[in-house]
Structure formats: structure tokens, C-alpha cells
Coordinates of C-alpha atoms in Angstrom, one line a residue:
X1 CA -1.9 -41.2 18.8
X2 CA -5.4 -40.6 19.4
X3 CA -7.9 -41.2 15.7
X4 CA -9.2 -38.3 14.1
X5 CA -12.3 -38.5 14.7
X6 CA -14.9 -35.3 12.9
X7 CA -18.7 -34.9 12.4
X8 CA -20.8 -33.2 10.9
X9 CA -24.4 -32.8 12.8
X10 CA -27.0 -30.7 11.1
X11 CA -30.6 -29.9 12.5
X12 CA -33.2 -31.4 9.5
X13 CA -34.9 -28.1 9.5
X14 CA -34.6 -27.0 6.2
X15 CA -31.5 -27.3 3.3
X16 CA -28.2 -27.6 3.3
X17 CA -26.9 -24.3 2.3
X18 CA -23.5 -22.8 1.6
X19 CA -22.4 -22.7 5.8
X20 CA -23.3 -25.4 6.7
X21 CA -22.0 -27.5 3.6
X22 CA -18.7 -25.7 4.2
X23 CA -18.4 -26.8 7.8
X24 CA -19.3 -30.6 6.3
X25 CA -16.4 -29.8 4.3
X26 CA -14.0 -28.6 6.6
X27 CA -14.8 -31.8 9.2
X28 CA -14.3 -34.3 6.0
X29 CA -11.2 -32.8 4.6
X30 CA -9.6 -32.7 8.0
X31 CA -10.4 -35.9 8.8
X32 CA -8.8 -37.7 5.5
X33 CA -6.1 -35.3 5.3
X34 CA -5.2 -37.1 9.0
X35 CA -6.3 -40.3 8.3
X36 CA -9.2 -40.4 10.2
X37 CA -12.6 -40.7 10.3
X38 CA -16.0 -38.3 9.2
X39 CA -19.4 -38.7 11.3
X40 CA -22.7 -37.6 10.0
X41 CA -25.0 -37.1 13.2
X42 CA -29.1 -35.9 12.8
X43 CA -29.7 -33.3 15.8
X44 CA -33.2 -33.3 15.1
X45 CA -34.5 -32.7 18.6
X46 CA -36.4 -29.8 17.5
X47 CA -39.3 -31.4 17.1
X48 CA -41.1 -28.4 15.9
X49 CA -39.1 -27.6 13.2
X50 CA -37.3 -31.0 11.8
X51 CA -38.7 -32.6 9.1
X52 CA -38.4 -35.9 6.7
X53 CA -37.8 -34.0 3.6
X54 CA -35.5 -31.7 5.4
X55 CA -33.3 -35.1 6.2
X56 CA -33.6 -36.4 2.3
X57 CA -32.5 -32.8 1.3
X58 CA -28.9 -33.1 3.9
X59 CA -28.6 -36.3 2.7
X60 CA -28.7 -35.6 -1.0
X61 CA -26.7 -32.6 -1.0
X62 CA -23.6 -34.3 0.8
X63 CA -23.8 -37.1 -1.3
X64 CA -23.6 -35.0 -4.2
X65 CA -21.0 -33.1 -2.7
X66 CA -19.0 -36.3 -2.7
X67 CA -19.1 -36.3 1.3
X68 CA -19.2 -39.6 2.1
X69 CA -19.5 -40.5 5.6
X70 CA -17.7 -43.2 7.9
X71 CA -20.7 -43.4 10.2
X72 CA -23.8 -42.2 10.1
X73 CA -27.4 -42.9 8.7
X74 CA -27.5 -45.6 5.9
X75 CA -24.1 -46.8 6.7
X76 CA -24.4 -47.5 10.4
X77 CA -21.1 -47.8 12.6
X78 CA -20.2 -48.7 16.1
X79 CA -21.6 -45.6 17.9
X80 CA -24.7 -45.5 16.5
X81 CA -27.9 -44.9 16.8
X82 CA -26.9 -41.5 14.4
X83 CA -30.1 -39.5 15.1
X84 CA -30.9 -37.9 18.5
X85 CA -34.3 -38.3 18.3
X86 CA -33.4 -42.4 18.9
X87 CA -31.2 -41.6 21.5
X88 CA -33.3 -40.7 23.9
X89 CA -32.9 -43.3 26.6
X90 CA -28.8 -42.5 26.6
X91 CA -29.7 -39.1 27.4
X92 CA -32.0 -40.0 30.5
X93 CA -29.5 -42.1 32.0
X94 CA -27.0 -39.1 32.0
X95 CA -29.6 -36.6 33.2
X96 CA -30.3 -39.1 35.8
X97 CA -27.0 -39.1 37.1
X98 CA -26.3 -35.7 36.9
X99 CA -29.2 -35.2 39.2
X100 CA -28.2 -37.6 41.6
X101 CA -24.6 -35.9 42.2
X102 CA -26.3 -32.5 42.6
X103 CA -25.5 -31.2 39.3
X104 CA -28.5 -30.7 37.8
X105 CA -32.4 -30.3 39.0
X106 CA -35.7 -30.1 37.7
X107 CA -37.3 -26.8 37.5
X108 CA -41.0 -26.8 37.9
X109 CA -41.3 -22.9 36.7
X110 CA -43.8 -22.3 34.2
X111 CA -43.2 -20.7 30.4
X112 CA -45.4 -18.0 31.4
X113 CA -43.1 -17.2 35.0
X114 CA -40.1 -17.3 33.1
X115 CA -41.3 -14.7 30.7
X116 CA -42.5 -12.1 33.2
X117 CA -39.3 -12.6 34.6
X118 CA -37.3 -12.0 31.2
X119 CA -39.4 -8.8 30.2
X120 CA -39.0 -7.2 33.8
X121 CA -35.1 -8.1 33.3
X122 CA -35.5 -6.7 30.1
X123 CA -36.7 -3.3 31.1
X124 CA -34.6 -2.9 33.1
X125 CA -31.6 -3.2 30.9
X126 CA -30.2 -6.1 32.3
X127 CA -29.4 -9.3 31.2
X128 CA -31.8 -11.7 32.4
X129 CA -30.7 -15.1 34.0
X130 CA -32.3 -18.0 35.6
X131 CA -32.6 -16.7 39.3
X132 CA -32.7 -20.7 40.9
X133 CA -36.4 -20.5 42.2
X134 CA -36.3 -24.1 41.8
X135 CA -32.2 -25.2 42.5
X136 CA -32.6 -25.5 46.0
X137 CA -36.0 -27.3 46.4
X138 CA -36.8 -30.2 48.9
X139 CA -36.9 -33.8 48.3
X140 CA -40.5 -33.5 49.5
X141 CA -41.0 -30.4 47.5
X142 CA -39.9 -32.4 44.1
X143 CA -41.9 -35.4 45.2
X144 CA -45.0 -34.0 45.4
X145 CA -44.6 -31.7 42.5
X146 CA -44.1 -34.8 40.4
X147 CA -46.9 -36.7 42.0
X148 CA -49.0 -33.9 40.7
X149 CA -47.2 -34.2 37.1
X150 CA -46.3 -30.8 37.1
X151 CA -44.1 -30.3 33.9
X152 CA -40.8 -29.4 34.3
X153 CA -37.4 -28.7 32.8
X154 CA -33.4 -30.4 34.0
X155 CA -31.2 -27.4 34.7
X156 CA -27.9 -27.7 34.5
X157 CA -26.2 -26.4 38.1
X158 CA -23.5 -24.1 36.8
X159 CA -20.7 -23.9 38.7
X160 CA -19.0 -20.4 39.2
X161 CA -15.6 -20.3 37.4
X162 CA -13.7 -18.4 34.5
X163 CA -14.0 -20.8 31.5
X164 CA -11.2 -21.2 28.7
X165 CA -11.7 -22.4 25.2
X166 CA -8.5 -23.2 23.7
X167 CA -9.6 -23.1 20.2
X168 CA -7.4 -24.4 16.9
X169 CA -8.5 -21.2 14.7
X170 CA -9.6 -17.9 17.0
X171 CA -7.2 -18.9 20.2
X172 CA -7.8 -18.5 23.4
X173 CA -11.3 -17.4 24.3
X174 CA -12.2 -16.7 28.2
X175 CA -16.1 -16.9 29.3
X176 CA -17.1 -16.2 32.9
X177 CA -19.7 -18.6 33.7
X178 CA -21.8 -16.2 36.3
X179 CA -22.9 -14.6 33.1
X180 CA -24.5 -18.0 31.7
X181 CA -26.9 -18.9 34.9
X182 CA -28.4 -22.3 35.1
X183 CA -29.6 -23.6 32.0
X184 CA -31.9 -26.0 30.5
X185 CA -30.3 -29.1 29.3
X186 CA -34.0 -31.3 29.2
X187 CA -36.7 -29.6 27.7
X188 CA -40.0 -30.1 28.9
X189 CA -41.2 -32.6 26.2
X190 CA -38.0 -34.8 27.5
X191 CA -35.9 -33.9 24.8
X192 CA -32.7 -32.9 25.6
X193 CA -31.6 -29.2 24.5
X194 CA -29.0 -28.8 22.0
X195 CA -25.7 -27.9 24.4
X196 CA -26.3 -31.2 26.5
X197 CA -27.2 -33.6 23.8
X198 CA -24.1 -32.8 21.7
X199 CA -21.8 -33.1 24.4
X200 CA -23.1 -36.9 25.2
X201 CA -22.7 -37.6 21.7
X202 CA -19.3 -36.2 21.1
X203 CA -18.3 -38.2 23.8
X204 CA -19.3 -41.7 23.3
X205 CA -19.0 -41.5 19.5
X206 CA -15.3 -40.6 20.3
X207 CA -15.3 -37.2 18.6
X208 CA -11.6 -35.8 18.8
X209 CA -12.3 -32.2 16.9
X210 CA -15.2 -30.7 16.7
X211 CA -14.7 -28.2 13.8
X212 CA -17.9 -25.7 13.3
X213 CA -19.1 -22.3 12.8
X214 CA -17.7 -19.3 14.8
X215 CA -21.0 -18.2 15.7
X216 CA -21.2 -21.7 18.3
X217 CA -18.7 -20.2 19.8
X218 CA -20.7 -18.7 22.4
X219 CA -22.1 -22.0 22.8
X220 CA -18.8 -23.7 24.1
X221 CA -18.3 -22.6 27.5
X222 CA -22.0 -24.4 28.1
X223 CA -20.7 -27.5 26.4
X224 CA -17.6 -27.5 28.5
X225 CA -19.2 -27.3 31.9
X226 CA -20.9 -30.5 31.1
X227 CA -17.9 -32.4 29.3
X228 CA -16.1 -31.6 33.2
X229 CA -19.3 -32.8 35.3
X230 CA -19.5 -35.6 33.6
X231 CA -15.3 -36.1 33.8
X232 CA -15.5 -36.5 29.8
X233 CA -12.2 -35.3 28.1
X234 CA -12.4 -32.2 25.9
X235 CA -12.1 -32.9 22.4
X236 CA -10.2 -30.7 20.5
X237 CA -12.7 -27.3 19.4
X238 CA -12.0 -25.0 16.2
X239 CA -14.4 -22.7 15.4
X240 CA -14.3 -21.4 11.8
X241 CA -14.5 -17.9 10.1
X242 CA -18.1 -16.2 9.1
X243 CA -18.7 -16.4 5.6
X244 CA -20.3 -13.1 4.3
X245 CA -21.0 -11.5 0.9
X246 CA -19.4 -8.6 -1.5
X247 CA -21.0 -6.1 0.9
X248 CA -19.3 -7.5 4.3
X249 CA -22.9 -8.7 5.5
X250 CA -23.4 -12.0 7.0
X251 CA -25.1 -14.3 4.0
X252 CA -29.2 -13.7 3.5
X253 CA -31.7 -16.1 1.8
X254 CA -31.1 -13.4 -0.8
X255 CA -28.1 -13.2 -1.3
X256 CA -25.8 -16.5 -1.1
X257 CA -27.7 -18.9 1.4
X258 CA -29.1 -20.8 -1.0
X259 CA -29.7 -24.8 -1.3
X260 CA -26.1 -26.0 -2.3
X261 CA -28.4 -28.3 -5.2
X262 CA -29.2 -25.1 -6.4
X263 CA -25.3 -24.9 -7.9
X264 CA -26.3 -28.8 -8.8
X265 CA -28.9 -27.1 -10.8
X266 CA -27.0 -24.8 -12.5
X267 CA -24.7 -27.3 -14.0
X268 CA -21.3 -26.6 -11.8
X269 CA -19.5 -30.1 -11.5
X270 CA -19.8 -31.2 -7.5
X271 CA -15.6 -30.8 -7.4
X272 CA -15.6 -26.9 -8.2
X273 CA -18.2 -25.9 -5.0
X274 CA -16.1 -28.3 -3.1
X275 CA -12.6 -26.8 -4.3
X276 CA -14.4 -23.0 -3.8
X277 CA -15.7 -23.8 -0.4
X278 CA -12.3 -25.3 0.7
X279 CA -10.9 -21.6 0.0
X280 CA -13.6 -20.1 2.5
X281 CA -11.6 -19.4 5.5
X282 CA -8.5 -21.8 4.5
X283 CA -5.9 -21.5 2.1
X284 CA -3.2 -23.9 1.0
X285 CA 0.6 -23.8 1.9
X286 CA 1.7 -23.1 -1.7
X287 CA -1.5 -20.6 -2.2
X288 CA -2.9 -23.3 -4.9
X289 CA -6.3 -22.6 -5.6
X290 CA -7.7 -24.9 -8.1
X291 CA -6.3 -28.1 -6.1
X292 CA -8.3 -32.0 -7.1
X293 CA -9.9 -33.5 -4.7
X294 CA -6.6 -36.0 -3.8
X295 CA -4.8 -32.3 -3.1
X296 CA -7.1 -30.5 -0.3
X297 CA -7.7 -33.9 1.0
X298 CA -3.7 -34.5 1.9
X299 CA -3.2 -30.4 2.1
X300 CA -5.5 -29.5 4.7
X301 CA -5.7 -28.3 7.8
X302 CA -7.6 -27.0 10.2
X303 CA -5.3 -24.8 11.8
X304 CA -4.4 -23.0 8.5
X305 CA -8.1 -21.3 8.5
X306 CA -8.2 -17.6 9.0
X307 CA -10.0 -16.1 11.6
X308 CA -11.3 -13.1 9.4
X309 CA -14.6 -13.5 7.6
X310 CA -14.5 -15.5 4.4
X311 CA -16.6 -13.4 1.4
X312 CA -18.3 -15.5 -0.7
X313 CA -17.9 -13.8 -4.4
X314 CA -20.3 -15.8 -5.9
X315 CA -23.6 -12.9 -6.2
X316 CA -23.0 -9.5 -7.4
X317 CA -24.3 -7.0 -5.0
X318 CA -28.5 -7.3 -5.2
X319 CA -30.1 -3.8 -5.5
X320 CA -32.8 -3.0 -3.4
X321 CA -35.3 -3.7 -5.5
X322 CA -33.8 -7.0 -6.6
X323 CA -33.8 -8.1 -3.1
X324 CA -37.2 -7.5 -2.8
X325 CA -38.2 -9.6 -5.8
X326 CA -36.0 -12.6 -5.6
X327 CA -35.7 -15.1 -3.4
X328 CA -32.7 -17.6 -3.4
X329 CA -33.6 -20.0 -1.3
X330 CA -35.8 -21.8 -3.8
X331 CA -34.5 -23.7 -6.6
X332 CA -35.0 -21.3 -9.4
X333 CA -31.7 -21.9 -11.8
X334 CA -32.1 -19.9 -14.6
X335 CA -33.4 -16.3 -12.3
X336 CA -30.4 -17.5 -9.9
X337 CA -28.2 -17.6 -13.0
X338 CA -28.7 -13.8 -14.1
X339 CA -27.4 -12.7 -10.7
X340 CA -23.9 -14.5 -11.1
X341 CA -20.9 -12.5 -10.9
X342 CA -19.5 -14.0 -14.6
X343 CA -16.2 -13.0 -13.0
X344 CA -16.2 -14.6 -9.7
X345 CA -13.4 -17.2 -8.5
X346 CA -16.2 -19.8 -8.8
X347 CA -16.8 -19.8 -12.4
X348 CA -13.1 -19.5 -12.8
X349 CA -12.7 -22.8 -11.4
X350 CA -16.3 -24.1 -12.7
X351 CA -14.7 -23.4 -16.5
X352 CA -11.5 -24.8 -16.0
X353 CA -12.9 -27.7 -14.5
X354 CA -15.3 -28.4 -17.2
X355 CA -12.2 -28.0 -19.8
X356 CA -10.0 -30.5 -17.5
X357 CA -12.3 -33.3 -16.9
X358 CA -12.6 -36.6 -19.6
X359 CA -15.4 -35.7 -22.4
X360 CA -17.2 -39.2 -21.5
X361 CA -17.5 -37.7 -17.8
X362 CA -18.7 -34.9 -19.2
X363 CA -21.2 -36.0 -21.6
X364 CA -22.7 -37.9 -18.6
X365 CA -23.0 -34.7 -16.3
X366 CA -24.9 -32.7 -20.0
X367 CA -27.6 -35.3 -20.1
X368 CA -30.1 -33.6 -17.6
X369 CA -29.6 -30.1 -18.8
X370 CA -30.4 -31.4 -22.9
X371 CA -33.7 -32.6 -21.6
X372 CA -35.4 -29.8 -23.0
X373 CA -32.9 -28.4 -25.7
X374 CA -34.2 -28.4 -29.6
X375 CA -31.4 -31.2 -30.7
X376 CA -32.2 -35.2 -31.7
X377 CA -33.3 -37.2 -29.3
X378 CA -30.6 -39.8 -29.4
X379 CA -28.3 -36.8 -28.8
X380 CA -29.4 -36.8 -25.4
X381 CA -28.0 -39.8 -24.4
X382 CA -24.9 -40.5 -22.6
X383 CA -21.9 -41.2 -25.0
X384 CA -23.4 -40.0 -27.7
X385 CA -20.5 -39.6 -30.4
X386 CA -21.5 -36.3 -32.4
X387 CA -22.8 -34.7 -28.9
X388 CA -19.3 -35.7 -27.6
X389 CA -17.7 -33.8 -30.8
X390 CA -19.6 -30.7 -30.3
X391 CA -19.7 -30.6 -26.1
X392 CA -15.6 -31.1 -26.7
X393 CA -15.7 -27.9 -29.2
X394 CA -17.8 -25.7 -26.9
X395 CA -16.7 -26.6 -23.5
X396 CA -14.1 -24.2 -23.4
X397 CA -16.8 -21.2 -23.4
X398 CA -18.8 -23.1 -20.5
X399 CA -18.8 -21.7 -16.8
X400 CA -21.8 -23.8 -15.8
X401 CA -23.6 -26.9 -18.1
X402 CA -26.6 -25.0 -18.0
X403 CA -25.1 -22.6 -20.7
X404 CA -24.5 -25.7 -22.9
X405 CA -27.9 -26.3 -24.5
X406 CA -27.7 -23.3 -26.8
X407 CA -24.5 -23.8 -28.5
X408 CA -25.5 -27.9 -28.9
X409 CA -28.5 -26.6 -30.3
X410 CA -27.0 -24.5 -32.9
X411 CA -25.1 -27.3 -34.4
X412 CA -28.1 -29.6 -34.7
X413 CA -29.7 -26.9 -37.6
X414 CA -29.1 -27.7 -40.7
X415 CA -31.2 -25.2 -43.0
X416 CA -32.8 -22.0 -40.7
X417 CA -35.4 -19.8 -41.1
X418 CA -36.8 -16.3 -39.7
X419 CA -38.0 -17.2 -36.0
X420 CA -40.2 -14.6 -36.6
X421 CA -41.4 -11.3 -38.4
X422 CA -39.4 -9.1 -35.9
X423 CA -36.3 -11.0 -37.5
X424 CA -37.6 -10.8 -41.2
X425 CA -37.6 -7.2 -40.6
X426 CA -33.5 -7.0 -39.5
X427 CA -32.6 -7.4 -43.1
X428 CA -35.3 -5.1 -44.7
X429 CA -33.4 -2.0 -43.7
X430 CA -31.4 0.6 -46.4
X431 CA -28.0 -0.9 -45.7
X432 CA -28.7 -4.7 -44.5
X433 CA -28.0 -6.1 -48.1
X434 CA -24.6 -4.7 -48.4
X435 CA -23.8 -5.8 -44.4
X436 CA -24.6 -9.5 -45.5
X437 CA -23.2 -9.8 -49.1
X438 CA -20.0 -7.9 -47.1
X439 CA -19.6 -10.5 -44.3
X440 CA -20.1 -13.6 -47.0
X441 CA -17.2 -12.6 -49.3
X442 CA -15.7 -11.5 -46.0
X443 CA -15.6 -15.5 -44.5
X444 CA -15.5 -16.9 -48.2
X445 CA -12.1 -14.7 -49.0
X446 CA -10.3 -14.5 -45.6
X447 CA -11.1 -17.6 -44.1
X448 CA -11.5 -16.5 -40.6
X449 CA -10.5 -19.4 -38.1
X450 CA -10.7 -17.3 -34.6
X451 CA -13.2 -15.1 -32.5
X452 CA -10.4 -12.4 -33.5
X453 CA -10.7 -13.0 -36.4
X454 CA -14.3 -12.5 -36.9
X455 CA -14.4 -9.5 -34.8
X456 CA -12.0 -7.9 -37.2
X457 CA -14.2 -9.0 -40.4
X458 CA -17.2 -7.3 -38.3
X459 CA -15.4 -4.2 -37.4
X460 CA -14.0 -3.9 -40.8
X461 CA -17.2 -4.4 -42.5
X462 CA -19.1 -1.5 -40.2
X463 CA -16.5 0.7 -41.4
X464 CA -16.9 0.4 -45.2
X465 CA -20.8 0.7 -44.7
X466 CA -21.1 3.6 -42.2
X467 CA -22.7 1.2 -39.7
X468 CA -22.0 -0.5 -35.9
X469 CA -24.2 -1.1 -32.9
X470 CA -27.5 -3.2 -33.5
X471 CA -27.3 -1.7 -36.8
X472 CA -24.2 -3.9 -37.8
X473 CA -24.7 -7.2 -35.7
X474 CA -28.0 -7.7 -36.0
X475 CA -28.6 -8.3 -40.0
X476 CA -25.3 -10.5 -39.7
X477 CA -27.0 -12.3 -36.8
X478 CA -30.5 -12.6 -38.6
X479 CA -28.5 -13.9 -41.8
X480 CA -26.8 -16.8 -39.9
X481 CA -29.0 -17.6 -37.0
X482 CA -32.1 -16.7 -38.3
X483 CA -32.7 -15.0 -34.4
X484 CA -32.5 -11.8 -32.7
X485 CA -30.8 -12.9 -29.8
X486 CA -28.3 -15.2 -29.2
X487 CA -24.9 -16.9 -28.3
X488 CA -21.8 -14.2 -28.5
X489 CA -21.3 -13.9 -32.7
X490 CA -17.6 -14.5 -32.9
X491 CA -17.8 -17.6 -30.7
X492 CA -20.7 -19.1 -32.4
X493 CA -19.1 -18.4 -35.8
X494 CA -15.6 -20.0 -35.0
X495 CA -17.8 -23.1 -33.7
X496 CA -20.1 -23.4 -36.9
X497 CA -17.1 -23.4 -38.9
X498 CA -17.4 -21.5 -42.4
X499 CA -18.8 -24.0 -44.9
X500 CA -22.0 -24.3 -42.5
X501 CA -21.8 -20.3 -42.1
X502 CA -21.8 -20.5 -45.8
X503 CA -25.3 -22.6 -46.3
X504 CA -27.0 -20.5 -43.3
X505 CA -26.3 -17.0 -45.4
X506 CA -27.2 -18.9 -48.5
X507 CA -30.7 -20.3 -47.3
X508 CA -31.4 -16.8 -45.3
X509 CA -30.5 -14.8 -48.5
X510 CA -32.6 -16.6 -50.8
X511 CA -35.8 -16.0 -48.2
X512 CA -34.9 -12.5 -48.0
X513 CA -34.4 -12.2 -51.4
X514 CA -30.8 -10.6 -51.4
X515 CA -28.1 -11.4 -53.8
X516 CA -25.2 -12.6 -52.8

């Protein structure tokens, strides 16, 4: 039986964003789940558009994804070198021999004739192809064209024929190859366009599936004409499902194709975007959803993917003028974080994680988010035992780490104060007095243990004084936080516990001057 063999071969023209990291995904899972291997290739022959930092970014991102790649850059391999752009002189060879068995020729047409010939095509409402000025020129014709170092592209000679892509996920797909024309495959600078490189590549680097986005689809037919001139076997092809948002549209810089670090920065544990992303298109034979990483790994497969577009639930629906103002493509956690859908399936598994994984792992993953947070410096080391106590206390309430900081930091006060008049001025109304001597005897008497519990004391207490709304929650939350805004009241007040409630009324009291 023929080896597995995926890849994964992004262009280094910008960051890795929810797609493309899903179609990483796919070609990793696949290939452990069958005990083969995963390929990372750089198809940087854009030259325009690829960039250094662009290849750092790709690089990062699937290593923090837990991606780790059989071959590729920094780990090397037998099929190597990894990146196009280093490949050159493989990919003359081939043109070369293409050309010599009539399969492919240099056109000598300039950018500027090809142009004029695509807008007169164009108004005319027809789809405009390559008409072969240059497929049938003379030996003598191409001699002295290249003696003058005219530039010119390789076309590839496309034969006329119905071709079938018999694809793992949308089935049986026919093209008719009259409608493609010749095409480049060497670009004028002598790098080799996109459809020929990969199919050199695929081939020698033994590629058995090549798993990727439906919209390459269109590409395929291309890719096959030049697998069968050059008499290379087909690998296997499976073209995967769009991924779109809430609103059916295909994702936007605004609304879901963000930077997969961006999640990094938000505090979600690498595991949950994997285990989310896996359920993109593909679901599991028992309809498991939160699966480990040892489970989607032996689970999946490729032809279990749906060929109806995945939505991606992670963003509410952007209004108008939200779209307009905020841009998701940049690494902006905390405005990306007041667009999260608090209800999606992501933060569903991002909080269950966080409640399933060790507390030393944990209190590893905090440190970068506590960088900033109002708590003891040696609290913001890893292991530390007391910020062990309280993560393990709060993490039950976290959907991302980057909610963390606040409740840490509400245990690391001792005595509070007013953070400012505005909050002074909460317990200076008629009926504030009575709301905190009421709520104090409340906790003293009852000894609430629960956010129930609470709730009840609150509800109970607006009832005896007339009061609810701001009215009612905000002289309690002045008299134990000190602050007018805030973590959620009955969470914060099961976490304090009551003796430290206690002090916090106490010390706040005794500023305000109320009796207790």
C-alpha cells in the first residue's frame, strides 16, 4: 500500500488565517490518522508579494497550532529543497523537456498585446483565451527572437479533451479543456506559475492526496493536463468545503479572516482552535465534538467532510458601521474580544478545555496574560502556588485566559478603597446605607456559598428596600469592590469567599461612614 503522503504549501504573502490553517489541519490529521506523513512546502514564487516576515508568521502559527511537519523548512527531508523559490533549476529542466516534445512553447507576446486582446474579448462578452499567436512559430522565428532577448513566457500546449476530477469530498467534477486555452506555466521573470510548479513538486516529493480548498478546484483540470504530459500518476485530490460566516458570506478581513495568533492572543489553548477547526467541514462517526488531539488524529478522515459550506460561529454578525471601524486582520485582542459570540461552539470548547487541562499546564499558559495585571510580582511566575489556588477557583468561569487577570486581581486586595469620586458618590444616595448594612447581615446570617445563592440575598434585599437596577448593584458593588464596574457580582462573591466579603464591607463602611 502506497504512504500517505499530505502537504501543506502556503504562499508567504501575508498570515496564516482561519482557511488556510484549516486546510494545514485537514492535510496533518489525515495523514496521522493513516500513518503517514505531513509536508510543509513555501510556494513563494510571487516574488511581488512574498515576504520574510510573512514566512516567520506561517511558521509560528503552525507551530503553535501543534502542526509539526515531517518535511519541510527547519527539519529538512529527502525531497527537499522545501521552497520554490530554490527550486528553480528542477523546474527548467521540466520546462525544457516539455518544449522539446511539443508540449509547450515560448510566447514572445507582450503584456500590453495580451491586454488589448483581453479588453476587446471583454467587450465583447466573451471569454477571452490565449488565441496561439506564438504556438506555431518557426525554429528560425524563436531563434532570432531569442537572439534579440525578447522576453517571453512557456505556454503550456493544451490538448483538446473532456477532463475528470475524481475528487474524495465533491465527486466527480468534468472540465472541458477548450475552455482553458494555452496557458502560462513560466512567467517571464523565469519563475514558474503556480499550476506548473505544484504539479512538479507533488510529484517528486511523492504527494499521494492533495487535500485543499474548494475554491482550487477550478485549478485542477490545469494541474492534471500537466501530471499526464509529463506521464506523472495522479495523486489522489479532495477539495474541501468553503468556510463562511453567520451571514452565509464567504469570510472578510472583517469578519473571521483573521491571523490564527490572534486566538493565541486572546488566551484560547492551541487544542480548542484545532478541535473547532477539525469540525469545519468534517464531523466524527459518533458526532463527538470535543475529541483530544489522540481522537481526531485516529478518527479522521477525509472523505467524511461535507461538501456544504462550513460557518464559522466564532463573530456575531458586524453592523455596518462596525465593519467600517474595525479591522480584524491586525492583532488587536481586547477590540477583537468584544465582538465574540460568548455563546459560540468555540468558547464552549475553549472553557471546557481550560477546566480539563492540569493546573501546572495552565499556570504556564496565564503567565503572558498577568504581565500587566495589578497582583505581586512573584505571582507571575510559572508555578506559583497561591496563583495556582486562585487560577484553579476561577477557571471554571474562563472562556479565553485573557478574562483571567481580573478575577486574580481581585484576590490579591487586601483592604480597598474608592477608585474614585464617581464611586464615593454610589453610597451617598437616600437608600445606599440600608442596601449595605442589608447585604452584610445578609452574608453574615445566611452564609451564602453559591452564585444562587447570592442572587437570592440581592433580589431579596431590593425587595425590602424598594430598589433594583443600578440602584441596587451598584452601592453593593462600590461596598465590596470599591469600583463601578466589574466582574459579574455573584461569581466574584462566591470566589472572595465571605470572611474577605466581610473586611471589604467593613473597610468601605468605615470610609463612607455607614454603620454597620
Amino acid at each position: 500500500m502506497t504512504e500517505v503522503r499530505t502537504r501543506f504549501a502556503p504562499s508567504p504573502s501575508g498570515f496564516l488565517h482561519v482557511g488556510g490553517a484549516r486546510t494545514a489541519l485537514f492535510n496533518y490529521l489525515y495523514a496521522k490518522a493513516k500513518n503517514g506523513k505531513f509536508l510543509l512546502r513555501i510556494e513563494d514564487t510571487d516574488q511581488d508579494r512574498s515576504t520574510e516576515a510573512s514566512f516567520k508568521i506561517i511558521l509560528e502559527s503552525l507551530r503553535w497550532l501543534g502542526m509539526n511537519w515531517d518535511e519541510g523548512p527547519g527539519v529538512g527531508g529527502d525531497h527537499g529543497p522545501y521552497t520554490q523559490s530554490e527550486r528553480l533549476s528542477i523546474y527548467s529542466d521540466y520546462t525544457l523537456k516539455l518544449i522539446e516534445n511539443n508540449k509547450a512553447y515560448r510566447c514572445f507576446c507582450t503584456s500590453e498585446e495580451l491586454e488589448a486582446k483581453k479588453a476587446q474579448a471583454d467587450s465583447m462578452g466573451i471569454p477571452y483565451l490565449y488565441d496561439g499567436t506564438c504556438a506555431n512559430l518557426s525554429q528560425a522565428e524563436i531563434n532570432e527572437k531569442l537572439s534579440a532577448k525578447i522576453p517571453f513566457t512557456v505556454r503550456f500546449r493544451t490538448p483538446n479533451k473532456i477532463v475528470i476530477v475524481d475528487d474524495m469530498i465533491q465527486g466527480k467534477v468534468r472540465f472541458e479543456s477548450k475552455l482553458i486555452g494555452d496557458f502560462i506555466i513560466v512567467k517571464s521573470d523565469g519563475f514558474p506559475s503556480y499550476n506548473y510548479a505544484v504539479v512538479i513538486d507533488d510529484h517528486l516529493m511523492k504527494i499521494s492526496h492533495v487535500i485543499r480548498g474548494v475554491g482550487h478546484l477550478s485549478n485542477t483540470p490545469r494541474q492534471i493536463l500537466i501530471f499526464e504530459a509529463f506521464g506523472f500518476p495522479l495523486p489522489r485530490f479532495a477539495h474541501v468545503s468553503e468556510i463562511v460566516g453567520t451571514d452565509g458570506k464567504k469570510l472578510s478581513k472583517r469578519a473571521g479572516a483573521t491571523s490564527v495568533l490572534a486566538f493565541r492572543e486572546l488566551g484560547y489553548l492551541s487544542e480548542t482552535l484545532r478541535n473547532y477547526m477539525a469540525l469545519l467541514g468534517w464531523t466524527s462517526p459518533d458526532g463527538s465534538e470535543y475529541m483530544p488531539d489522540e481522537e481526531l488524529c485516529r478518527l479522521f478522515d477525509i472523505e467524511r467532510c461535507s461538501k456544504s459550506p462550513a460557518t464559522f460561529d466564532v463573530f456575531k454578525k458586524l453592523t455596518e458601521e462596525e465593519k467600517e471601524t474595525v479591522e480584524f486582520n491586525k492583532l488587536d485582542p481586547q477590540g477583537l474580544s468584544q465582538y465574540l459570540n460568548q455563546k459560540s461552539k468555540l468558547n464552549w470548547m475553549s472553557n471546557k478545555l481550560i477546566r480539563d487541562v492540569s493546573i501546572e499546564r495552565l499556570g504556564k499558559e496565564i503567565v503572558p496574560f498577568l504581565e500587566k495585571a495589578a497582583i505581586p510580582a512573584d505571582w507571575k511566575k510559572p508555578g506559583h502556588p497561591e496563583l495556582l489556588s486562585i487560577l484553579d477557583s476561577v477557571r471554571v468561569y474562563l472562556d479565553r485566559l485573557i478574562q483571567a487577570p481580573p478575577y486574580i486581581e481581585e484576590f490579591a486586595v487586601d483592604l480597598i478603597e474608592f477608585e474614585n469620586d464617581e464611586a464615593r458618590g454610589h453610597l451617598s444616595s437616600e437608600k445606599a446605607p440600608e442596601i449595605v448594612r442589608a447585604f452584610y447581615e445578609s452574608i453574615r446570617t445566611a452564609e451564602p456559598k453559591t452564585p444562587d445563592d447570592f442572587k437570592n440575598i440581592m433580589s431579596s434585599i431590593g425587595e425590602k428596600v424598594g430598589e433594583k437596577g443600578k440602584n441596587l448593584f451598584f452601592p453593593i458593588r462600590i461596598a465590596t469592590t470599591g469600583k463601578t464596574h466589574g466582574l459579574e457580582l455573584p461569581i466574584l462573591f462566591t470566589l472572595l469567599g465571605i470572611e474577605k466579603l466581610k473586611k471589604r464591607i467593613e473597610t468601605i463602611a468605615g470610609l463612607s461612614k455607614i454603620s454597620l
